[in-house]
mmCIF file of C-alpha atoms in Angstrom:
data_model
loop_
_atom_site.group_PDB
_atom_site.id
_atom_site.type_symbol
_atom_site.label_atom_id
_atom_site.label_comp_id
_atom_site.label_asym_id
_atom_site.label_seq_id
_atom_site.Cartn_x
_atom_site.Cartn_y
_atom_site.Cartn_z
ATOM 1 C CA UNK A 293 99.952 56.286 58.535
ATOM 2 C CA UNK A 294 99.353 58.192 55.316
ATOM 3 C CA UNK A 295 98.380 57.031 51.859
ATOM 4 C CA UNK A 296 100.469 54.651 49.713
ATOM 5 C CA UNK A 297 102.605 56.445 47.148
ATOM 6 C CA UNK A 298 101.379 56.976 43.607
ATOM 7 C CA UNK A 299 103.751 55.938 40.869
ATOM 8 C CA UNK A 300 103.408 57.555 37.441
ATOM 9 C CA UNK A 301 103.836 54.185 35.751
ATOM 10 C CA UNK A 302 100.737 52.880 37.546
ATOM 11 C CA UNK A 303 98.509 55.101 35.456
ATOM 12 C CA UNK A 304 99.258 52.960 32.374
ATOM 13 C CA UNK A 305 97.759 49.864 33.958
ATOM 14 C CA UNK A 306 94.693 51.777 35.237
ATOM 15 C CA UNK A 307 94.095 49.005 37.724
ATOM 16 C CA UNK A 308 91.245 49.056 40.302
ATOM 17 C CA UNK A 309 93.875 49.363 43.040
ATOM 18 C CA UNK A 310 95.364 52.457 41.363
ATOM 19 C CA UNK A 311 91.917 54.019 40.991
ATOM 20 C CA UNK A 312 91.197 53.402 44.679
ATOM 21 C CA UNK A 313 94.447 55.055 45.736
ATOM 22 C CA UNK A 314 93.769 57.992 43.412
ATOM 23 C CA UNK A 315 90.309 58.390 44.924
ATOM 24 C CA UNK A 316 91.836 58.474 48.420
ATOM 25 C CA UNK A 317 94.215 61.239 47.337
ATOM 26 C CA UNK A 318 91.378 63.280 45.843
ATOM 27 C CA UNK A 319 89.358 62.995 49.050
ATOM 28 C CA UNK A 320 92.354 64.054 51.109
ATOM 29 C CA UNK A 321 92.981 67.052 48.862
ATOM 30 C CA UNK A 322 89.341 68.124 49.247
ATOM 31 C CA UNK A 323 89.573 67.868 53.032
ATOM 32 C CA UNK A 324 92.839 69.813 53.028
ATOM 33 C CA UNK A 325 91.343 72.526 50.831
ATOM 34 C CA UNK A 326 88.318 72.840 53.132
ATOM 35 C CA UNK A 327 90.583 72.970 56.181
ATOM 36 C CA UNK A 328 92.701 75.759 54.677
ATOM 37 C CA UNK A 329 89.587 77.757 53.814
ATOM 38 C CA UNK A 330 88.328 77.394 57.405
ATOM 39 C CA UNK A 331 91.731 78.459 58.777
ATOM 40 C CA UNK A 332 91.766 81.559 56.553
ATOM 41 C CA UNK A 333 88.190 82.420 57.510
ATOM 42 C CA UNK A 334 88.800 81.978 61.238
ATOM 43 C CA UNK A 335 92.072 83.891 60.986
ATOM 44 C CA UNK A 336 90.307 86.825 59.342
ATOM 45 C CA UNK A 337 87.680 86.736 62.096
ATOM 46 C CA UNK A 338 90.430 86.833 64.741
ATOM 47 C CA UNK A 339 92.178 89.746 63.006
ATOM 48 C CA UNK A 340 88.899 91.627 62.767
ATOM 49 C CA UNK A 341 88.154 90.982 66.428
ATOM 50 C CA UNK A 342 91.624 92.179 67.444
ATOM 51 C CA UNK A 343 91.188 95.368 65.433
ATOM 52 C CA UNK A 344 87.800 95.971 67.020
ATOM 53 C CA UNK A 345 89.238 95.270 70.473
ATOM 54 C CA UNK A 346 92.131 97.699 69.890
ATOM 55 C CA UNK A 347 89.747 100.442 68.778
ATOM 56 C CA UNK A 348 87.498 99.777 71.771
ATOM 57 C CA UNK A 349 90.444 99.909 74.204
ATOM 58 C CA UNK A 350 91.658 103.207 72.729
ATOM 59 C CA UNK A 351 88.166 104.692 72.906
ATOM 60 C CA UNK A 352 87.751 103.463 76.487
ATOM 61 C CA UNK A 353 91.130 104.962 77.428
ATOM 62 C CA UNK A 354 90.214 108.315 75.886
ATOM 63 C CA UNK A 355 86.878 108.260 77.707
ATOM 64 C CA UNK A 356 88.606 107.655 81.040
ATOM 65 C CA UNK A 357 91.104 110.454 80.384
ATOM 66 C CA UNK A 358 88.394 112.986 79.578
ATOM 67 C CA UNK A 359 85.974 111.846 82.276
ATOM 68 C CA UNK A 360 85.363 114.347 85.046
ATOM 69 C CA UNK A 361 82.875 114.076 87.870
ATOM 70 C CA UNK A 362 81.887 117.459 89.206
ATOM 71 C CA UNK A 363 79.508 117.486 92.129
ATOM 72 C CA UNK A 364 76.561 119.862 91.878
ATOM 73 C CA UNK A 365 77.973 122.257 94.433
ATOM 74 C CA UNK A 366 76.981 123.807 97.735
ATOM 75 C CA UNK A 367 74.391 126.261 96.367
ATOM 76 C CA UNK A 368 71.058 125.541 98.045
ATOM 77 C CA UNK A 369 67.791 125.299 96.161
ATOM 78 C CA UNK A 370 64.726 127.325 97.214
ATOM 79 C CA UNK A 371 63.240 124.263 98.921
ATOM 80 C CA UNK A 372 66.435 123.599 100.847
ATOM 81 C CA UNK A 373 66.603 127.236 102.004
ATOM 82 C CA UNK A 374 62.992 127.098 103.204
ATOM 83 C CA UNK A 375 63.642 123.876 105.104
ATOM 84 C CA UNK A 376 66.812 125.330 106.567
ATOM 85 C CA UNK A 377 65.002 128.490 107.749
ATOM 86 C CA UNK A 378 62.288 126.447 109.435
ATOM 87 C CA UNK A 379 64.934 124.355 111.202
ATOM 88 C CA UNK A 380 66.822 127.472 112.288
ATOM 89 C CA UNK A 381 63.662 128.840 113.892
ATOM 90 C CA UNK A 382 63.112 125.618 115.810
ATOM 91 C CA UNK A 383 66.762 124.994 116.715
ATOM 92 C CA UNK A 384 68.669 128.287 116.538
ATOM 93 C CA UNK A 385 71.974 126.772 117.650
ATOM 94 C CA UNK A 386 72.038 124.020 115.050
ATOM 95 C CA UNK A 387 74.359 124.277 112.041
ATOM 96 C CA UNK A 388 74.011 122.268 108.862
ATOM 97 C CA UNK A 389 77.084 121.792 106.701
ATOM 98 C CA UNK A 390 76.997 120.101 103.302
ATOM 99 C CA UNK A 391 80.226 118.197 102.606
ATOM 100 C CA UNK A 392 80.537 116.733 99.103
ATOM 101 C CA UNK A 393 82.595 113.528 98.866
ATOM 102 C CA UNK A 394 84.435 112.073 95.903
ATOM 103 C CA UNK A 395 87.215 109.555 95.251
ATOM 104 C CA UNK A 396 90.631 110.061 93.726
ATOM 105 C CA UNK A 397 89.520 108.454 90.459
ATOM 106 C CA UNK A 398 86.877 111.188 90.059
ATOM 107 C CA UNK A 399 89.221 114.131 90.534
ATOM 108 C CA UNK A 400 90.136 115.949 87.355
ATOM 109 C CA UNK A 401 93.737 116.951 86.672
ATOM 110 C CA UNK A 402 92.893 120.591 87.389
ATOM 111 C CA UNK A 403 91.363 119.711 90.762
ATOM 112 C CA UNK A 404 94.341 117.509 91.625
ATOM 113 C CA UNK A 405 96.753 120.355 90.921
ATOM 114 C CA UNK A 406 94.662 122.756 92.985
ATOM 115 C CA UNK A 407 94.680 120.272 95.835
ATOM 116 C CA UNK A 408 98.458 119.895 95.582
ATOM 117 C CA UNK A 409 98.861 123.673 95.631
ATOM 118 C CA UNK A 410 96.810 123.712 98.824
ATOM 119 C CA UNK A 411 99.561 121.503 100.278
ATOM 120 C CA UNK A 412 102.152 124.254 99.562
ATOM 121 C CA UNK A 413 102.839 122.861 96.100
ATOM 122 C CA UNK A 414 104.727 119.860 97.493
ATOM 123 C CA UNK A 415 104.261 116.311 96.268
ATOM 124 C CA UNK A 416 105.541 114.161 99.156
ATOM 125 C CA UNK A 417 104.469 110.822 97.710
ATOM 126 C CA UNK A 418 107.672 110.115 95.745
ATOM 127 C CA UNK A 419 109.878 111.274 98.612
ATOM 128 C CA UNK A 420 108.107 109.054 101.132
ATOM 129 C CA UNK A 421 108.231 106.044 98.815
ATOM 130 C CA UNK A 422 111.969 106.555 98.323
ATOM 131 C CA UNK A 423 112.569 106.760 102.080
ATOM 132 C CA UNK A 424 110.852 103.413 102.659
ATOM 133 C CA UNK A 425 112.584 101.701 99.715
ATOM 134 C CA UNK A 426 116.018 102.896 100.827
ATOM 135 C CA UNK A 427 115.311 101.750 104.376
ATOM 136 C CA UNK A 428 114.316 98.168 103.631
ATOM 137 C CA UNK A 429 114.285 97.486 99.896
ATOM 138 C CA UNK A 430 117.657 98.349 98.353
ATOM 139 C CA UNK A 431 118.938 94.774 98.502
ATOM 140 C CA UNK A 432 115.696 93.132 97.323
ATOM 141 C CA UNK A 433 116.324 91.226 94.110
ATOM 142 C CA UNK A 434 114.589 92.796 91.103
ATOM 143 C CA UNK A 435 113.513 95.925 92.971
ATOM 144 C CA UNK A 436 111.506 98.116 90.536
ATOM 145 C CA UNK A 437 111.516 95.265 87.996
ATOM 146 C CA UNK A 438 109.058 93.077 89.897
ATOM 147 C CA UNK A 439 105.555 94.543 89.990
ATOM 148 C CA UNK A 440 102.991 94.536 92.760
ATOM 149 C CA UNK A 441 99.345 93.565 92.702
ATOM 150 C CA UNK A 442 97.334 96.107 90.727
ATOM 151 C CA UNK A 443 94.600 96.012 93.361
ATOM 152 C CA UNK A 444 97.080 96.844 96.132
ATOM 153 C CA UNK A 445 98.738 99.567 94.040
ATOM 154 C CA UNK A 446 95.412 101.304 93.400
ATOM 155 C CA UNK A 447 94.456 100.889 97.040
ATOM 156 C CA UNK A 448 97.686 102.592 98.133
ATOM 157 C CA UNK A 449 97.265 105.479 95.686
ATOM 158 C CA UNK A 450 93.634 105.995 96.654
ATOM 159 C CA UNK A 451 94.545 105.982 100.339
ATOM 160 C CA UNK A 452 97.433 108.420 99.942
ATOM 161 C CA UNK A 453 95.555 110.875 97.731
ATOM 162 C CA UNK A 454 92.319 110.769 99.711
ATOM 163 C CA UNK A 455 91.163 114.428 99.830
ATOM 164 C CA UNK A 456 89.813 113.958 103.374
ATOM 165 C CA UNK A 457 93.185 113.048 104.877
ATOM 166 C CA UNK A 458 95.871 113.435 102.165
ATOM 167 C CA UNK A 459 99.111 111.614 102.828
ATOM 168 C CA UNK A 460 97.756 109.921 105.940
ATOM 169 C CA UNK A 461 99.242 106.502 105.075
ATOM 170 C CA UNK A 462 101.880 104.518 106.957
ATOM 171 C CA UNK A 463 104.096 103.144 104.192
ATOM 172 C CA UNK A 464 106.052 101.149 106.786
ATOM 173 C CA UNK A 465 102.941 99.096 107.522
ATOM 174 C CA UNK A 466 103.095 95.381 106.677
ATOM 175 C CA UNK A 467 100.119 96.006 104.392
ATOM 176 C CA UNK A 468 102.423 97.602 101.815
ATOM 177 C CA UNK A 469 105.305 95.493 100.515
ATOM 178 C CA UNK A 470 108.219 96.942 98.553
ATOM 179 C CA UNK A 471 106.961 95.901 95.117
ATOM 180 C CA UNK A 472 103.598 97.581 95.814
ATOM 181 C CA UNK A 473 105.354 100.815 96.804
ATOM 182 C CA UNK A 474 107.710 100.787 93.795
ATOM 183 C CA UNK A 475 104.836 100.023 91.410
ATOM 184 C CA UNK A 476 102.713 102.808 92.913
ATOM 185 C CA UNK A 477 105.547 105.301 92.538
ATOM 186 C CA UNK A 478 106.131 104.328 88.895
ATOM 187 C CA UNK A 479 102.393 104.510 88.187
ATOM 188 C CA UNK A 480 102.185 107.946 89.806
ATOM 189 C CA UNK A 481 105.095 109.304 87.726
ATOM 190 C CA UNK A 482 103.640 107.855 84.519
ATOM 191 C CA UNK A 483 100.237 109.363 85.313
ATOM 192 C CA UNK A 484 101.428 112.975 85.545
ATOM 193 C CA UNK A 485 99.742 115.223 83.001
ATOM 194 C CA UNK A 486 103.224 116.049 81.644
ATOM 195 C CA UNK A 487 106.257 113.803 82.147
ATOM 196 C CA UNK A 488 108.886 114.883 84.637
ATOM 197 C CA UNK A 489 111.357 115.731 81.848
ATOM 198 C CA UNK A 490 108.634 117.683 79.972
ATOM 199 C CA UNK A 491 107.322 117.551 76.437
ATOM 200 C CA UNK A 492 109.253 120.700 75.543
ATOM 201 C CA UNK A 493 112.688 119.107 75.974
ATOM 202 C CA UNK A 494 111.768 115.637 74.725
ATOM 203 C CA UNK A 495 112.997 116.075 71.157
ATOM 204 C CA UNK A 496 116.301 117.647 72.258
ATOM 205 C CA UNK A 497 116.954 114.890 74.799
ATOM 206 C CA UNK A 498 116.274 112.182 72.212
ATOM 207 C CA UNK A 499 118.539 113.948 69.711
ATOM 208 C CA UNK A 500 121.333 114.072 72.293
ATOM 209 C CA UNK A 501 120.959 110.370 73.101
ATOM 210 C CA UNK A 502 121.192 109.458 69.414
ATOM 211 C CA UNK A 503 124.670 110.994 69.101
ATOM 212 C CA UNK A 504 127.578 108.550 68.894
ATOM 213 C CA UNK A 505 129.891 111.169 70.428
ATOM 214 C CA UNK A 506 129.825 110.276 74.127
ATOM 215 C CA UNK A 507 131.227 113.647 75.228
ATOM 216 C CA UNK A 508 128.578 115.535 73.287
ATOM 217 C CA UNK A 509 125.870 113.170 74.521
ATOM 218 C CA UNK A 510 126.790 113.772 78.169
ATOM 219 C CA UNK A 511 127.289 117.511 77.717
ATOM 220 C CA UNK A 512 123.963 117.951 75.940
ATOM 221 C CA UNK A 513 121.980 115.993 78.527
ATOM 222 C CA UNK A 514 123.786 117.916 81.303
ATOM 223 C CA UNK A 515 122.788 121.256 79.772
ATOM 224 C CA UNK A 516 119.187 120.190 79.086
ATOM 225 C CA UNK A 517 118.618 119.117 82.701
ATOM 226 C CA UNK A 518 119.087 122.749 83.737
ATOM 227 C CA UNK A 519 116.452 123.880 81.262
ATOM 228 C CA UNK A 520 113.818 121.985 83.249
ATOM 229 C CA UNK A 521 111.508 123.938 85.566
ATOM 230 C CA UNK A 522 112.970 124.289 89.050
ATOM 231 C CA UNK A 523 110.551 121.853 90.713
ATOM 232 C CA UNK A 524 111.151 119.282 87.964
ATOM 233 C CA UNK A 525 114.910 119.594 88.508
ATOM 234 C CA UNK A 526 114.489 119.080 92.220
ATOM 235 C CA UNK A 527 112.305 116.002 91.822
ATOM 236 C CA UNK A 528 114.566 114.582 89.101
ATOM 237 C CA UNK A 529 117.650 115.002 91.289
ATOM 238 C CA UNK A 530 115.915 113.318 94.197
ATOM 239 C CA UNK A 531 114.808 110.410 92.017
ATOM 240 C CA UNK A 532 118.129 109.900 90.180
ATOM 241 C CA UNK A 533 120.044 110.061 93.470
ATOM 242 C CA UNK A 534 117.794 107.271 94.714
ATOM 243 C CA UNK A 535 118.358 105.206 91.549
ATOM 244 C CA UNK A 536 122.118 105.608 92.019
ATOM 245 C CA UNK A 537 121.689 104.185 95.522
ATOM 246 C CA UNK A 538 119.710 101.259 94.119
ATOM 247 C CA UNK A 539 122.393 100.577 91.492
ATOM 248 C CA UNK A 540 125.113 100.663 94.166
ATOM 249 C CA UNK A 541 123.507 97.460 95.528
ATOM 250 C CA UNK A 542 123.387 95.767 92.120
ATOM 251 C CA UNK A 543 125.389 92.785 93.425
ATOM 252 C CA UNK A 544 122.379 91.939 95.602
ATOM 253 C CA UNK A 545 119.390 93.343 93.702
ATOM 254 C CA UNK A 546 120.769 92.678 90.170
ATOM 255 C CA UNK A 547 119.564 96.121 89.034
ATOM 256 C CA UNK A 548 122.148 98.021 86.965
ATOM 257 C CA UNK A 549 121.950 101.463 85.401
ATOM 258 C CA UNK A 550 120.947 99.809 82.131
ATOM 259 C CA UNK A 551 118.059 97.986 83.857
ATOM 260 C CA UNK A 552 116.921 101.227 85.477
ATOM 261 C CA UNK A 553 117.045 102.990 82.111
ATOM 262 C CA UNK A 554 114.660 100.420 80.638
ATOM 263 C CA UNK A 555 112.251 100.857 83.572
ATOM 264 C CA UNK A 556 112.385 104.629 84.049
ATOM 265 C CA UNK A 557 112.988 105.783 80.460
ATOM 266 C CA UNK A 558 109.286 105.569 79.493
ATOM 267 C CA UNK A 559 108.314 106.679 83.026
ATOM 268 C CA UNK A 560 110.198 109.995 83.018
ATOM 269 C CA UNK A 561 109.997 110.755 79.289
ATOM 270 C CA UNK A 562 107.354 110.395 76.619
ATOM 271 C CA UNK A 563 106.437 112.116 73.384
ATOM 272 C CA UNK A 564 103.385 114.340 73.346
ATOM 273 C CA UNK A 565 101.933 112.315 70.459
ATOM 274 C CA UNK A 566 102.116 108.517 70.321
ATOM 275 C CA UNK A 567 103.476 107.848 66.838
ATOM 276 C CA UNK A 568 105.522 105.030 65.341
ATOM 277 C CA UNK A 569 108.595 107.280 65.460
ATOM 278 C CA UNK A 570 107.977 107.902 69.170
ATOM 279 C CA UNK A 571 107.811 104.144 69.785
ATOM 280 C CA UNK A 572 111.135 103.676 67.996
ATOM 281 C CA UNK A 573 112.687 106.365 70.216
ATOM 282 C CA UNK A 574 111.933 104.506 73.458
ATOM 283 C CA UNK A 575 115.439 103.012 73.556
ATOM 284 C CA UNK A 576 116.902 106.523 73.466
ATOM 285 C CA UNK A 577 114.741 107.514 76.434
ATOM 286 C CA UNK A 578 116.372 104.616 78.276
ATOM 287 C CA UNK A 579 119.815 105.945 77.335
ATOM 288 C CA UNK A 580 119.003 109.400 78.753
ATOM 289 C CA UNK A 581 118.101 107.903 82.139
ATOM 290 C CA UNK A 582 121.184 105.683 82.027
ATOM 291 C CA UNK A 583 123.365 108.767 81.455
ATOM 292 C CA UNK A 584 121.708 110.577 84.361
ATOM 293 C CA UNK A 585 122.471 107.644 86.674
ATOM 294 C CA UNK A 586 126.031 106.969 85.533
ATOM 295 C CA UNK A 587 127.036 110.639 85.564
ATOM 296 C CA UNK A 588 124.895 111.761 88.503
ATOM 297 C CA UNK A 589 127.670 113.615 90.333
ATOM 298 C CA UNK A 590 128.782 115.609 87.319
ATOM 299 C CA UNK A 591 125.287 116.478 86.078
ATOM 300 C CA UNK A 592 123.750 117.492 89.406
ATOM 301 C CA UNK A 593 126.790 119.238 90.857
ATOM 302 C CA UNK A 594 125.748 122.335 88.916
ATOM 303 C CA UNK A 595 124.969 123.615 85.422
ATOM 304 C CA UNK A 596 127.757 123.255 82.831
ATOM 305 C CA UNK A 597 129.839 126.254 81.943
ATOM 306 C CA UNK A 598 128.874 127.575 78.543
ATOM 307 C CA UNK A 599 132.414 127.149 77.259
ATOM 308 C CA UNK A 600 132.424 123.473 78.286
ATOM 309 C CA UNK A 601 129.329 122.438 76.363
ATOM 310 C CA UNK A 602 130.673 120.433 73.402
ATOM 311 C CA UNK A 603 129.711 121.566 69.896
ATOM 312 C CA UNK A 604 127.301 119.509 67.837
ATOM 313 C CA UNK A 605 129.310 116.660 66.266
ATOM 314 C CA UNK A 606 129.387 116.388 62.447
ATOM 315 C CA UNK A 607 127.053 113.843 60.823
ATOM 316 C CA UNK A 608 128.382 110.390 59.950
ATOM 317 C CA UNK A 609 129.989 110.078 56.532
ATOM 318 C CA UNK A 610 128.923 106.453 56.236
ATOM 319 C CA UNK A 611 126.025 104.565 57.791
ATOM 320 C CA UNK A 612 126.727 102.815 61.081
ATOM 321 C CA UNK A 613 127.096 99.029 60.855
ATOM 322 C CA UNK A 614 126.552 96.590 63.680
ATOM 323 C CA UNK A 615 127.164 99.210 66.324
ATOM 324 C CA UNK A 616 123.999 99.851 68.322
ATOM 325 C CA UNK A 617 123.566 103.207 69.992
ATOM 326 C CA UNK A 618 123.772 102.195 73.629
ATOM 327 C CA UNK A 619 125.949 102.605 76.663
ATOM 328 C CA UNK A 620 124.770 99.441 78.338
ATOM 329 C CA UNK A 621 127.595 97.357 76.816
ATOM 330 C CA UNK A 622 130.089 98.987 79.164
ATOM 331 C CA UNK A 623 130.825 97.163 82.439
ATOM 332 C CA UNK A 624 128.484 98.316 85.224
ATOM 333 C CA UNK A 625 129.830 101.036 87.496
ATOM 334 C CA UNK A 626 129.883 100.796 91.260
ATOM 335 C CA UNK A 627 128.257 103.813 92.858
ATOM 336 C CA UNK A 628 129.581 105.088 96.194
ATOM 337 C CA UNK A 629 127.274 106.610 98.778
ATOM 338 C CA UNK A 630 126.138 110.118 97.898
ATOM 339 C CA UNK A 631 125.567 113.129 100.077
ATOM 340 C CA UNK A 632 121.969 114.442 100.046
ATOM 341 C CA UNK A 633 121.405 117.404 97.701
ATOM 342 C CA UNK A 634 121.080 120.863 99.158
ATOM 343 C CA UNK A 635 117.328 121.164 98.565
ATOM 344 C CA UNK A 636 116.535 118.212 100.852
ATOM 345 C CA UNK A 637 117.834 120.019 103.904
ATOM 346 C CA UNK A 638 115.341 122.844 103.431
#
């Protein structure tokens, strides 16, 4: 209920009742002071724990990135050769083959690339995921926004990239739902040693997205796409074509080009160094993907003619006010069905 109020005039009378009320106030102030000190102390402990946790997470992440498990190899020791010779003498037709085994988590990036090259340099995972999603997932509400179980996602990736039988996974099985497949595909693209749109072009793409001149923005992104390595271009075209198909069903799945930009901006692009400036540029990564989706036909119909690339627009004379750099404020486009690109028929 609180303490009775203290009136200044009561101090003149200095009555026992006034002294009792004053004593109550002093006790309450002491308790409040102690409480505030405890709050500050506990808050500092929490902040310290959070800092320690953040440092530990970063260290753990770096350890996982640099971890490599290399098996000893197939070179036999002297003892093994002696045992093998004695067995050969007893059973001349017998053959002993040492087969090292390891899981996908243990494979280093170099080994993964070598394994992919052994498969003719093709990475069929994204293509197969897209085929399944376009067959039975285009109209699913929140496709790509809703995430699958992390356990199932890792299980799918481990099964698909099993060195013993790579790619031997039936994605149409009831074991894999659409959100597991979409999450696995996003995880795979984010886990590439270099993003699909490369570190080299990252700064130029961000600079283009920051321009307020829409013609220059489109022209610059169009030109930069054709500076990508050939395989990156091919995979990017395949992926953006698929995202256009997803957006064409936005009435059912509620996924617009703006939504896809938010999801795939950080997936297809990232700065080589994680700085505060790079974090602030994430929204411009989203804009790049949004441009690719909205202007798919123009961008992927062929490289721009040199004479058609717009010149760099002049800098603003005055600072921009209340006008965010985005293209998501425009009404969503409806995307008609697209013909498959030429490289898919190969």
